[in-house]
Tab-separated table of C-alpha atoms in Angstrom:
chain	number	residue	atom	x	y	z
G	1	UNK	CA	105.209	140.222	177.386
G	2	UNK	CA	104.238	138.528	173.843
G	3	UNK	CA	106.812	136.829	171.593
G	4	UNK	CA	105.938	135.586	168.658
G	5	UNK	CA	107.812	132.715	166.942
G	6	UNK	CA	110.636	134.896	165.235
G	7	UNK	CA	110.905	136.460	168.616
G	8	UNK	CA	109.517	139.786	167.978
G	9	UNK	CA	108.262	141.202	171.376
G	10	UNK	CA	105.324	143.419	172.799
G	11	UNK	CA	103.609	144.278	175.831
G	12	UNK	CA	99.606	143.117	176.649
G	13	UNK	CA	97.564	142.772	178.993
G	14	UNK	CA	95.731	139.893	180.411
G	15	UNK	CA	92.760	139.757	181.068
G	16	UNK	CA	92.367	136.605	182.878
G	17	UNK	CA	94.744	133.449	183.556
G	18	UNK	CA	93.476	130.136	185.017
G	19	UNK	CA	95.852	127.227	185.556
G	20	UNK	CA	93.913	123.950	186.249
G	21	UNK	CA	95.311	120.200	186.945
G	22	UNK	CA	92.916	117.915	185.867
G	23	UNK	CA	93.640	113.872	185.690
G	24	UNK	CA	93.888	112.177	182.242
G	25	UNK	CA	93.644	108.487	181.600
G	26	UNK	CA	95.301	107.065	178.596
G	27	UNK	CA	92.749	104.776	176.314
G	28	UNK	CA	94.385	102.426	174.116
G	29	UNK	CA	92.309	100.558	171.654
G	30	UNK	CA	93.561	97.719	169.517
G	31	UNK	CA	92.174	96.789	165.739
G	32	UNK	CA	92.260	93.622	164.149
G	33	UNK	CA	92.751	93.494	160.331
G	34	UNK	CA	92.134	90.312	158.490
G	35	UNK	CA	93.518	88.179	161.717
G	36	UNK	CA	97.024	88.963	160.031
G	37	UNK	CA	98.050	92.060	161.850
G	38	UNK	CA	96.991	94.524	164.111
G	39	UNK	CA	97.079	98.398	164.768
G	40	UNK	CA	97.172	100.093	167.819
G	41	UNK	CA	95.158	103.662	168.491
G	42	UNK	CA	95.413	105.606	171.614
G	43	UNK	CA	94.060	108.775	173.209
G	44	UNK	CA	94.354	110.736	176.424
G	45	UNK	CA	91.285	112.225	177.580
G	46	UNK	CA	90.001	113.577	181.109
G	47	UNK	CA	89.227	111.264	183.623
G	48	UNK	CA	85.751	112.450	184.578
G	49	UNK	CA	82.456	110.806	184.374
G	50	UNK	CA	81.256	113.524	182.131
G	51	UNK	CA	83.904	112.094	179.323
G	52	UNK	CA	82.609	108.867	177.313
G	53	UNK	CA	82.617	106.519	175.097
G	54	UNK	CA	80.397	104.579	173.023
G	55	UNK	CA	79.977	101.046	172.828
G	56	UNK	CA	77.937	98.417	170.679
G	57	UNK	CA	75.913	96.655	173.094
G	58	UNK	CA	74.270	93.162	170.904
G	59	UNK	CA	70.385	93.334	171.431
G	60	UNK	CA	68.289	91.035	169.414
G	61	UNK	CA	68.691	91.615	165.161
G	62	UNK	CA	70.156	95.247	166.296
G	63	UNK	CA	73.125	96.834	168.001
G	64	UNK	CA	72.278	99.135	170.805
G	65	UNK	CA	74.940	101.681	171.508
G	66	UNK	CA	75.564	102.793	174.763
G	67	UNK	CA	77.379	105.499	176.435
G	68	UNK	CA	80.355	104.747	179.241
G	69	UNK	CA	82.142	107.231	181.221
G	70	UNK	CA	86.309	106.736	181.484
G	71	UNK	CA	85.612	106.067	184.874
G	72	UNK	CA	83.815	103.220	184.156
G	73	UNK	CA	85.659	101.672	181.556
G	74	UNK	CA	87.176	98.001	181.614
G	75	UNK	CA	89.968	96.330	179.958
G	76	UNK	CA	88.948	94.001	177.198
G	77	UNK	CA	85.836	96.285	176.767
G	78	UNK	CA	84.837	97.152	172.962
G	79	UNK	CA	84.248	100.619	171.963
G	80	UNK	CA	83.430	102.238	168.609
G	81	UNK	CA	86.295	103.921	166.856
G	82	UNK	CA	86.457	106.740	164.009
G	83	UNK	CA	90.140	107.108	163.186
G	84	UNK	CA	91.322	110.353	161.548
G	85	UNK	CA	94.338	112.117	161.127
G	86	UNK	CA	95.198	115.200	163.060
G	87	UNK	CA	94.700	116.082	166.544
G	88	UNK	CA	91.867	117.139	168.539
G	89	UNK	CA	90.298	119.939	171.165
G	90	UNK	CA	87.206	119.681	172.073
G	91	UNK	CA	86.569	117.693	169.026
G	92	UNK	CA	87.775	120.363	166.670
G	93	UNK	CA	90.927	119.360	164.372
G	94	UNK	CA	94.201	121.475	166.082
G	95	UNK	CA	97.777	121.743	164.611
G	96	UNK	CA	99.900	120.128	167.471
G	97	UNK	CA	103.525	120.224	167.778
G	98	UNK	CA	104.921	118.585	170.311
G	99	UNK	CA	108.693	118.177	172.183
G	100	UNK	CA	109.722	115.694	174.329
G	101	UNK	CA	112.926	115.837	175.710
């Protein structure tokens, strides 16, 4: 059965359900403005080694940046941000709504 959100119901059929637990490891990144005050940012992605992220790495005149998996990440380690608003799937912008109670 279908219910949409003013509770209108149907019948369907489905075609295919999968149900997987996968782990998630919460990243939270601290920015420094102007030494005066600081913001917090903070993500949950998968924890697999497939899932990085990128990091300036100092070489020489340049900055090399490098890829690190979740799994390998370390406290205290610096990793590029791009902060927008909105949440994400797969990298795609989603409308979220979310309860906790």
């Amino acid at each position: 059965m279908v219910v949409d959100h003013e509770g209108f119901q149907r019948t369907a059929i489905v075609g295919r359900v999968k149900i997987e637990s996968r782990p998630l490891i919460l990243v939270e990144a601290t920015v420094d403005f102007c030494h005066s005050h600081h913001t917090v940012y903070n993500i949950f992605l998968q924890n697999a080694e497939t899932v990085a992220l990128i990091s300036p790495s100092h070489q020489g005149n340049g900055i090399q940046a490098t890829a690190i998996p979740v799994t390998s990440l370390a406290v205290g380690e610096e990793v590029l941000l791009r902060i927008q608003g909105g949440a994400r799937h797969t990298g795609i912008e989603i409308q979220e709504f979310i309860v906790e109670k």
